[in-house]
mmCIF file of N, CA and C in Angstrom:
data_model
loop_
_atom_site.group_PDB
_atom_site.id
_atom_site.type_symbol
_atom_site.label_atom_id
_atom_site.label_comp_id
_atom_site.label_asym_id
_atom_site.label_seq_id
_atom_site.Cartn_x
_atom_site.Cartn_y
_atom_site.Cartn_z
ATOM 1 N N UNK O 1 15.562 -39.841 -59.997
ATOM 2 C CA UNK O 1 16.246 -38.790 -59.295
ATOM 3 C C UNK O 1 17.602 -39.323 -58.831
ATOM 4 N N UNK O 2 18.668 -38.724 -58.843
ATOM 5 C CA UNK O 2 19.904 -38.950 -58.336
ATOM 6 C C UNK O 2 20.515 -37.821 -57.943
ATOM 7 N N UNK O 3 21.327 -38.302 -56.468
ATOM 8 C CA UNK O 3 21.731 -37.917 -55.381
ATOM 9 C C UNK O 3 23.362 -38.031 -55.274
ATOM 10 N N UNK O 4 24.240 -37.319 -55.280
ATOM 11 C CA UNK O 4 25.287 -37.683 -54.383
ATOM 12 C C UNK O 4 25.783 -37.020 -53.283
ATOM 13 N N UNK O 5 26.259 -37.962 -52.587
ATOM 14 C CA UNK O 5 26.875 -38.184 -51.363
ATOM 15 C C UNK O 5 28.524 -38.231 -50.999
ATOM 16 N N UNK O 6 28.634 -37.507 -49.810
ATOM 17 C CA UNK O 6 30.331 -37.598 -49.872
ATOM 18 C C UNK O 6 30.281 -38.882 -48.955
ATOM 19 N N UNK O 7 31.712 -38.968 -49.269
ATOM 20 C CA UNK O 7 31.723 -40.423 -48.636
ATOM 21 C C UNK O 7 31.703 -40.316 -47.219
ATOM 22 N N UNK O 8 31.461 -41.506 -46.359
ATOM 23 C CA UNK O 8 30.954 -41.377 -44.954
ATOM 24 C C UNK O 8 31.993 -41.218 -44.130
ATOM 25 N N UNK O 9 32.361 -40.754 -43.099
ATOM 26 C CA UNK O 9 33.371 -40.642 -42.189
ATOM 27 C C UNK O 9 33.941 -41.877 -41.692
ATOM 28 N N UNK O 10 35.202 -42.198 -41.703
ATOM 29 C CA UNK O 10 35.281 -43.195 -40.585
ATOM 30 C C UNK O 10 34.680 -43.854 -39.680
ATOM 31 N N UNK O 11 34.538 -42.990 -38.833
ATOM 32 C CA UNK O 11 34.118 -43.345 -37.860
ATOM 33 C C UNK O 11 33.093 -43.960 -37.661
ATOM 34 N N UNK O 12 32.060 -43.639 -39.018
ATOM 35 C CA UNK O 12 30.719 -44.509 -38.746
ATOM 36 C C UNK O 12 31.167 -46.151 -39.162
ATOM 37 N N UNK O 13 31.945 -46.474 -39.918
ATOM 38 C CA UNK O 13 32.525 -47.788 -40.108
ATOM 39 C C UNK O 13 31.962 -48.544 -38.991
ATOM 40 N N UNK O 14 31.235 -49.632 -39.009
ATOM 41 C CA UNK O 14 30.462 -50.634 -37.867
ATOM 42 C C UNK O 14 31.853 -51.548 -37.259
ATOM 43 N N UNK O 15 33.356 -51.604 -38.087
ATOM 44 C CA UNK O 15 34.268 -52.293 -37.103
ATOM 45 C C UNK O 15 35.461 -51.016 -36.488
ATOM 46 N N UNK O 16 34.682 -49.485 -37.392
ATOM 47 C CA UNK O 16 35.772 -48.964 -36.257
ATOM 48 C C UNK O 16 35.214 -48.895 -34.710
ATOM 49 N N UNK O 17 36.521 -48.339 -33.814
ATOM 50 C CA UNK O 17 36.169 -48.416 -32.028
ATOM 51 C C UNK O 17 36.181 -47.505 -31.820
ATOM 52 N N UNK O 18 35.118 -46.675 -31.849
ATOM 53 C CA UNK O 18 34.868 -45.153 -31.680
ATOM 54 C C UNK O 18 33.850 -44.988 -30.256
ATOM 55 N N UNK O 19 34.034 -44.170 -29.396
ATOM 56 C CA UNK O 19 33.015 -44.062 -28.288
ATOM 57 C C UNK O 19 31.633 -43.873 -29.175
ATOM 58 N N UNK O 20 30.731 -44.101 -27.955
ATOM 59 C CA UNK O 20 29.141 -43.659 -28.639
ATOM 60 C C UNK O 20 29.081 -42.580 -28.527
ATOM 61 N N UNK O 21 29.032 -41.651 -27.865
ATOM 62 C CA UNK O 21 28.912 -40.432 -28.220
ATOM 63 C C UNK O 21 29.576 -39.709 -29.053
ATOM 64 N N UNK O 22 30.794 -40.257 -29.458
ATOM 65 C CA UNK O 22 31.774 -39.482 -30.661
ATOM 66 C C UNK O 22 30.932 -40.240 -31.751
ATOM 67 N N UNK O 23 30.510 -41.251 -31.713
ATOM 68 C CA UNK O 23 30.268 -42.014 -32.871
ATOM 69 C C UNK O 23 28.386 -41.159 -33.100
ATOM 70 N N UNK O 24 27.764 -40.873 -32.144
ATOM 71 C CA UNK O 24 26.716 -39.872 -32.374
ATOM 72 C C UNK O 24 26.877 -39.091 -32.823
ATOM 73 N N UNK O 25 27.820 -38.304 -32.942
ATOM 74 C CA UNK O 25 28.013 -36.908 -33.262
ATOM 75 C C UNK O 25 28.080 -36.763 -35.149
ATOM 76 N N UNK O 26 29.067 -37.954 -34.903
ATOM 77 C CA UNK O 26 29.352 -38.086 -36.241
ATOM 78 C C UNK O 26 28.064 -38.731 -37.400
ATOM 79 N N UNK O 27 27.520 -39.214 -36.507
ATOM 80 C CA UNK O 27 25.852 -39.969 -37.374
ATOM 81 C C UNK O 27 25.274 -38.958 -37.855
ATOM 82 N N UNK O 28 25.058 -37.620 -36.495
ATOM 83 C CA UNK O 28 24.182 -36.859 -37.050
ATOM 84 C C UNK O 28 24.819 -35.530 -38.130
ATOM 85 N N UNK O 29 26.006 -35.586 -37.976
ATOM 86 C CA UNK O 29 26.732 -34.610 -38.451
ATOM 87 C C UNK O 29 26.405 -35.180 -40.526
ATOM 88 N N UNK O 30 26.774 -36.439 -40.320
ATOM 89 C CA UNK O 30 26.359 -37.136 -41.708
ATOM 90 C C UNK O 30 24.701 -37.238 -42.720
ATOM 91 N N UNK O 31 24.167 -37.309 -41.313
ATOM 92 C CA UNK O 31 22.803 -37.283 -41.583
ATOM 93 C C UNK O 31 22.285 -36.029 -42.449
ATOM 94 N N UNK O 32 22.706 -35.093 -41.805
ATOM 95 C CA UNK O 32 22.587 -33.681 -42.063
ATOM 96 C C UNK O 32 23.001 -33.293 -43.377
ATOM 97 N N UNK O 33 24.317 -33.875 -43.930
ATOM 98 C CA UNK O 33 24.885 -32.890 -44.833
ATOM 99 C C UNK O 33 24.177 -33.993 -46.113
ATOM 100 N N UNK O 34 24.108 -35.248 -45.878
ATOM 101 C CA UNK O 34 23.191 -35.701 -47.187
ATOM 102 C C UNK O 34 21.808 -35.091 -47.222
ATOM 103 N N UNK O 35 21.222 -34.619 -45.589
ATOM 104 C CA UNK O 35 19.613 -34.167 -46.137
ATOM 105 C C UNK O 35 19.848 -32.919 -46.981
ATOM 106 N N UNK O 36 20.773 -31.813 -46.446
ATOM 107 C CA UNK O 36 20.973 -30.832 -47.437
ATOM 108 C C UNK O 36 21.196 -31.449 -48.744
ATOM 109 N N UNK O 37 22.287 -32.211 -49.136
ATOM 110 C CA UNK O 37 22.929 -32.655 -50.328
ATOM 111 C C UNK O 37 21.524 -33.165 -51.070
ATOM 112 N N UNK O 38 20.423 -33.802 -50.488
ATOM 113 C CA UNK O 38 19.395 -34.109 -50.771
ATOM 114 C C UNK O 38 18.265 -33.045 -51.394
ATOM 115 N N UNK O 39 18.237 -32.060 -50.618
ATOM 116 C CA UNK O 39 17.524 -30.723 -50.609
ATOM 117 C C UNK O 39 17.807 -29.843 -51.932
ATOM 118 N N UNK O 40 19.175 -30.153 -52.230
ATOM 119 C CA UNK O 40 19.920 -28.916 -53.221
ATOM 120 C C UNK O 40 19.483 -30.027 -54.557
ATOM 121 N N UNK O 41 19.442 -31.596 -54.283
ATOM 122 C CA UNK O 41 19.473 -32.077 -55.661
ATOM 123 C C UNK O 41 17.192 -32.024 -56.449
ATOM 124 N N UNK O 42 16.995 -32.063 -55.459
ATOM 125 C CA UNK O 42 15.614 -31.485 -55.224
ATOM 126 C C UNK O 42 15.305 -30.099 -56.469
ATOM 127 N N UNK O 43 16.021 -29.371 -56.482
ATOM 128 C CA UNK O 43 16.118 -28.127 -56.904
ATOM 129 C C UNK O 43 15.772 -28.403 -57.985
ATOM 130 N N UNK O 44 14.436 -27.985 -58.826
ATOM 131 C CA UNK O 44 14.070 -27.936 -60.337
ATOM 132 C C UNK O 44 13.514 -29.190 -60.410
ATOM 133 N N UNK O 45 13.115 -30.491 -59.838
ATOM 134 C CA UNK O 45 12.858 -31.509 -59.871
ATOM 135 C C UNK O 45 11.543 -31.734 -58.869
ATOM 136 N N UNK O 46 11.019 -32.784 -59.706
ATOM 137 C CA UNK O 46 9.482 -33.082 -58.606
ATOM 138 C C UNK O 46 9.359 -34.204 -58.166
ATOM 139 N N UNK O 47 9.620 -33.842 -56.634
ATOM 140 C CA UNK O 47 9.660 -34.973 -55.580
ATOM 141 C C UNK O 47 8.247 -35.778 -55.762
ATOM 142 N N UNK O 48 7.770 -36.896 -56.182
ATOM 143 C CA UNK O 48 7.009 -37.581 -56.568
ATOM 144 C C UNK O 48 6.940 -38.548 -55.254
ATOM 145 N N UNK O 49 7.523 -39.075 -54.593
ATOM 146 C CA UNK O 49 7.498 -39.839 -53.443
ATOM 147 C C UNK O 49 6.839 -41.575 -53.670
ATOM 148 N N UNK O 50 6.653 -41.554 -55.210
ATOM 149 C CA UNK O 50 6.576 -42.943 -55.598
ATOM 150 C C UNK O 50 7.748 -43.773 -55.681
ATOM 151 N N UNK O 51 8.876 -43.600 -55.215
ATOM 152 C CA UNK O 51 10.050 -44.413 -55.232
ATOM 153 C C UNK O 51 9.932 -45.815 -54.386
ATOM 154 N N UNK O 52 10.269 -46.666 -55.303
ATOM 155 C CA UNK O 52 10.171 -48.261 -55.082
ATOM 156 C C UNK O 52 11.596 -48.811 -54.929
ATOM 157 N N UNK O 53 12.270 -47.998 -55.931
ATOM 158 C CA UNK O 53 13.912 -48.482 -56.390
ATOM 159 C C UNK O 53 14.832 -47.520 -55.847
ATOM 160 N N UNK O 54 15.668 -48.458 -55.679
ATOM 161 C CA UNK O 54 16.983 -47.475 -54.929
ATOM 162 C C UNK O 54 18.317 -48.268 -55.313
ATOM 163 N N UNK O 55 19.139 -47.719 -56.202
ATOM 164 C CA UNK O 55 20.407 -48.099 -56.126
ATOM 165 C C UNK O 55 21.926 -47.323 -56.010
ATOM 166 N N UNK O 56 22.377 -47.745 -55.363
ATOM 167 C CA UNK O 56 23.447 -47.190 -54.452
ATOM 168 C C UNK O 56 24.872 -47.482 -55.018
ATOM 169 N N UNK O 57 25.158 -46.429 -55.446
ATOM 170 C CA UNK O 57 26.861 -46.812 -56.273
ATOM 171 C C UNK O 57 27.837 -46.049 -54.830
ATOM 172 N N UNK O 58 28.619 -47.052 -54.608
ATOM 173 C CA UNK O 58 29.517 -46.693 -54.022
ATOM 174 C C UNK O 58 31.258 -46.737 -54.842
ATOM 175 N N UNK O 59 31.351 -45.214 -54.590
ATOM 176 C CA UNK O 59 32.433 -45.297 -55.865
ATOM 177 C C UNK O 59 33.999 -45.430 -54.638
ATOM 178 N N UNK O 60 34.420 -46.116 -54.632
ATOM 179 C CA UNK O 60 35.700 -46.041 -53.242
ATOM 180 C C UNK O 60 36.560 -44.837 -53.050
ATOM 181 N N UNK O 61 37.407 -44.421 -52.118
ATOM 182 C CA UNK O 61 37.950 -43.288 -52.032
ATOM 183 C C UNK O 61 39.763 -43.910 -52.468
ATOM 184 N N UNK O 62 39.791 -45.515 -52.408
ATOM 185 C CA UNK O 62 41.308 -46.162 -52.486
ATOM 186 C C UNK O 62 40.895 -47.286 -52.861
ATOM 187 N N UNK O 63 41.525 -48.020 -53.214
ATOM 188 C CA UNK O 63 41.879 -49.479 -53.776
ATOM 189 C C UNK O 63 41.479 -50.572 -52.570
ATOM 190 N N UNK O 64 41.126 -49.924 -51.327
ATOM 191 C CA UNK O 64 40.898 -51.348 -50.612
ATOM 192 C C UNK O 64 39.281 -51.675 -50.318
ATOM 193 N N UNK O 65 39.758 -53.362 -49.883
ATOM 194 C CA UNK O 65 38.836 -53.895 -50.441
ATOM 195 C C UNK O 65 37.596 -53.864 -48.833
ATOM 196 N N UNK O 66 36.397 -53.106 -48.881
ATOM 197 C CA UNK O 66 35.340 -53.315 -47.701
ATOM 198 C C UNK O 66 34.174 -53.778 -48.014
ATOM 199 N N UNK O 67 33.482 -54.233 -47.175
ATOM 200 C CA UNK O 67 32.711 -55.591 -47.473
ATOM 201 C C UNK O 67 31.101 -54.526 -47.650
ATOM 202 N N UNK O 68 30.308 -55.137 -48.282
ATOM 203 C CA UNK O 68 29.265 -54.708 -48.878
ATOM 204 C C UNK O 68 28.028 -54.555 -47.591
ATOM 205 N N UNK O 69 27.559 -55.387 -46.661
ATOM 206 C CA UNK O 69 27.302 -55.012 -45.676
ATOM 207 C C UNK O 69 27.829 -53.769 -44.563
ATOM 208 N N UNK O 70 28.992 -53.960 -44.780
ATOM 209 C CA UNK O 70 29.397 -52.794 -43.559
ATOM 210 C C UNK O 70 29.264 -51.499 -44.641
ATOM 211 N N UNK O 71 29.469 -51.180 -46.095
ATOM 212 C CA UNK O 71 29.268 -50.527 -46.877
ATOM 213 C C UNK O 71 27.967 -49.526 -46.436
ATOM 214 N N UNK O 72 26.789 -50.183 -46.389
ATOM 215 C CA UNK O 72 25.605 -50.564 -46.393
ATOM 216 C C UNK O 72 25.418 -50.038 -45.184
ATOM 217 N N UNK O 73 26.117 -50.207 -44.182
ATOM 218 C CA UNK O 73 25.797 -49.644 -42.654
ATOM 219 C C UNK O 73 26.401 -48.534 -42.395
ATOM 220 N N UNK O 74 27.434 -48.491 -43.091
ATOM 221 C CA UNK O 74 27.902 -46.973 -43.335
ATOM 222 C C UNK O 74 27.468 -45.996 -43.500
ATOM 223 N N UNK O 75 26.520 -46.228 -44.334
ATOM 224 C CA UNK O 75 25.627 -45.207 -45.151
ATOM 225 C C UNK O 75 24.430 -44.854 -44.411
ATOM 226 N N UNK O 76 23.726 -45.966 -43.897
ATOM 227 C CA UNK O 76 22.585 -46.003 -42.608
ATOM 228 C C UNK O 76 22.092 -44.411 -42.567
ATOM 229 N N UNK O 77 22.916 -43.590 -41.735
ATOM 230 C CA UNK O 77 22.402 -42.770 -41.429
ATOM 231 C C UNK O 77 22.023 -41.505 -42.445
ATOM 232 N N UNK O 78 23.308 -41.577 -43.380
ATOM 233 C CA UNK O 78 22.802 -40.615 -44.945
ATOM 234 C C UNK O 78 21.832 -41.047 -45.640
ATOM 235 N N UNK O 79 21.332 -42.152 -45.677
ATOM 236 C CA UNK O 79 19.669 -42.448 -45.851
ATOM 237 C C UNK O 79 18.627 -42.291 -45.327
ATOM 238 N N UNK O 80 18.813 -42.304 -44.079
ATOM 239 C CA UNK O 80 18.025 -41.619 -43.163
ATOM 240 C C UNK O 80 17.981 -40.154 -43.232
ATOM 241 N N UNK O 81 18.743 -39.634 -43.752
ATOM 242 C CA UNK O 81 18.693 -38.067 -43.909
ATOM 243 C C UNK O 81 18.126 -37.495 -45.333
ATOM 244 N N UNK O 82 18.489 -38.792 -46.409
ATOM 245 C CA UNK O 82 17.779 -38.115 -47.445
ATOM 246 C C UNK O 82 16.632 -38.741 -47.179
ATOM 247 N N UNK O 83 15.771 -39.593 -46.507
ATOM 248 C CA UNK O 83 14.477 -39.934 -46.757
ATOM 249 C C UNK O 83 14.152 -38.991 -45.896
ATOM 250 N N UNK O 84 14.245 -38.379 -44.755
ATOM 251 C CA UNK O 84 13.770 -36.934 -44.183
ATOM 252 C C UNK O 84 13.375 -35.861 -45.083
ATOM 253 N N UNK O 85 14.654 -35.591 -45.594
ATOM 254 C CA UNK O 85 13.871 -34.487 -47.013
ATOM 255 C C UNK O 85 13.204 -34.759 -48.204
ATOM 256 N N UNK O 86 13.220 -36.351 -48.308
ATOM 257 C CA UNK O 86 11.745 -36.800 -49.614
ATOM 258 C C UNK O 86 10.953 -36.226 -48.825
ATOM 259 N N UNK O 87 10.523 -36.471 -47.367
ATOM 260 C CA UNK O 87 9.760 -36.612 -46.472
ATOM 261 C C UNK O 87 8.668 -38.277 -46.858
ATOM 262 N N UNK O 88 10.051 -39.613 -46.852
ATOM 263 C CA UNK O 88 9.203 -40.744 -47.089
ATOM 264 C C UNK O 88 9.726 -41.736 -45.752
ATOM 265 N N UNK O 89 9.414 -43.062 -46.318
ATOM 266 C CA UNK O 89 9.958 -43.700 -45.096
ATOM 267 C C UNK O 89 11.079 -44.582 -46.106
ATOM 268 N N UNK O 90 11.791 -45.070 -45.240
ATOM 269 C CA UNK O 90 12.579 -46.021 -46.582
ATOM 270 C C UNK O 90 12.134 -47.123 -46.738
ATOM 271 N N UNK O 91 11.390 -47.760 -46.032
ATOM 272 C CA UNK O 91 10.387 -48.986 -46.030
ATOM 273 C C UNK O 91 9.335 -48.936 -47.588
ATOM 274 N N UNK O 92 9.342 -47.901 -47.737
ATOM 275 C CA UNK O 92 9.181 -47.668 -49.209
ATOM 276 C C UNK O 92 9.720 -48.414 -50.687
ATOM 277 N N UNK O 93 11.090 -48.893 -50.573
ATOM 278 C CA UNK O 93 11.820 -49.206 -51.118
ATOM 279 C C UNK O 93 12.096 -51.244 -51.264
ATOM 280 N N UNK O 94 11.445 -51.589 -52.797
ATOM 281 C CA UNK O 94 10.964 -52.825 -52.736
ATOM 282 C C UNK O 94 12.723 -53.379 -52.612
ATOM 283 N N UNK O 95 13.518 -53.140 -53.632
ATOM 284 C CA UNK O 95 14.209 -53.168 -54.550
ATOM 285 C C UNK O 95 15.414 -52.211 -54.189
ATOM 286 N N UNK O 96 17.227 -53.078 -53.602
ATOM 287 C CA UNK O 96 17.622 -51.835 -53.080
ATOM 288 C C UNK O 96 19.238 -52.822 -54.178
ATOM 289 N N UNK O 97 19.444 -52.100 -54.571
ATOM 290 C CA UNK O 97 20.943 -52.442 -55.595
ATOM 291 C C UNK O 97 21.805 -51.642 -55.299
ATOM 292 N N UNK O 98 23.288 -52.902 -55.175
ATOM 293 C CA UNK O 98 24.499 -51.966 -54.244
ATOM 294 C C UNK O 98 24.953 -52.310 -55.779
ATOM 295 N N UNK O 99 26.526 -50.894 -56.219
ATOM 296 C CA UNK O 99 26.864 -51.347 -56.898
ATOM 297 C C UNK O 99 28.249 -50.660 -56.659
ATOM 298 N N UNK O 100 29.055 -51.398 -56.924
ATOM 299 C CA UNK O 100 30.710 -50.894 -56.808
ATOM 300 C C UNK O 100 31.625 -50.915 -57.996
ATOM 301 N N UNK O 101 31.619 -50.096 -59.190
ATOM 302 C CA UNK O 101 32.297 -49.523 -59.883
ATOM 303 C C UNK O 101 33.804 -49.724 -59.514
ATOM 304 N N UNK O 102 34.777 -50.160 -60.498
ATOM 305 C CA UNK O 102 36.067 -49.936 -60.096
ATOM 306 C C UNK O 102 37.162 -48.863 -60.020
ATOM 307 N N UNK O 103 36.140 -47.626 -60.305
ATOM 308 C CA UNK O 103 36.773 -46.052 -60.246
ATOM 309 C C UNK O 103 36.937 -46.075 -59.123
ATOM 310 N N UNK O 104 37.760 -45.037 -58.526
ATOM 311 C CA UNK O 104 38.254 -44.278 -57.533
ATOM 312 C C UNK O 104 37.661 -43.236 -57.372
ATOM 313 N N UNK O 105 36.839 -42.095 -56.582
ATOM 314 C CA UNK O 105 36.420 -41.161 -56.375
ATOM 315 C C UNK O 105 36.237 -40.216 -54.863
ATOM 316 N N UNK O 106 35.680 -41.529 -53.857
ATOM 317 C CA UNK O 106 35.380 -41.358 -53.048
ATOM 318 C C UNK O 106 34.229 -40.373 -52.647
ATOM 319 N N UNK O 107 32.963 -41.140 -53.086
ATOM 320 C CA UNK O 107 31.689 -40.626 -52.962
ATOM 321 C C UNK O 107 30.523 -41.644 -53.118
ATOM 322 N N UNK O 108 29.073 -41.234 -53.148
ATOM 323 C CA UNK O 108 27.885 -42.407 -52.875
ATOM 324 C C UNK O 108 27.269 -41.930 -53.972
ATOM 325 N N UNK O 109 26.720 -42.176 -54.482
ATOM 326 C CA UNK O 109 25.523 -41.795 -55.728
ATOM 327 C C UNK O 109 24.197 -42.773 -55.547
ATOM 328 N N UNK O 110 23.050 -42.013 -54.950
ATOM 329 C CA UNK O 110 22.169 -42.941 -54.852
ATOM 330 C C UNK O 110 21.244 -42.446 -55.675
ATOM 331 N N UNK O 111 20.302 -43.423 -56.516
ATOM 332 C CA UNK O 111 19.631 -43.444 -57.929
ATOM 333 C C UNK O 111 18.093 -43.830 -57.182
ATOM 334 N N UNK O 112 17.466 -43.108 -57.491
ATOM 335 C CA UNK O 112 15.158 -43.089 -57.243
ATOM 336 C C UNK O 112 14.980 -43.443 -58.136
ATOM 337 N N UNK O 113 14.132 -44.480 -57.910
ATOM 338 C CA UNK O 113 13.139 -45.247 -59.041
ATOM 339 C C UNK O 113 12.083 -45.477 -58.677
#
């Protein structure tokens, strides 16, 4: 199954300096639009909930260069939103592959296995 994702807001960035509550708003605001984005890719497809594998293309929105951890934490909460609408846990997941393409797009594509 594959998923995409718009790319994450700023603000969730783990070195931007955003208040917590602005920086809440924005978690859940993210959370949300991947569980939909999740929901719509659902459509015609059978959620099987045997997923072991997960790999995560992050396609950049510009040429600069961000580090694969904070990548990774970025995303945090749009994973949390599509494992809401598998209805799994992500602890599920043996096997998690980041991968960064040198296109430009500015979006997430995450791949079920």
């Amino acid at each position: 199954m594959k998923i995409t994702f718009p790319w994450f807001p700023k603000e969730l960035s783990p070195n931007a300096t955003v208040h917590y509550m602005k920086k809440a708003k924005y978690k859940a605001m993210y959370k949300e639009i991947c569980r939909l984005q999740t929901i719509d890719a659902l459509i015609g497809q059978k959620n099987t909930k045997d997923y072991n594998e997960m790999h995560i293309t992050f396609v950049m929105p510009d040429k600069r260069w961000r580090d694969t951890d904070n990548l990774l934490a970025s995303v945090k909460n749009g994973l949390d939103g599509m494992c809401i609408a598998l209805d799994i846990n992500d602890r599920c997941f043996d096997e998690i592959h980041i991968l960064r393409p040198e296109q430009i797009g500015g979006f997430i594509t995450v791949e079920l296995k």
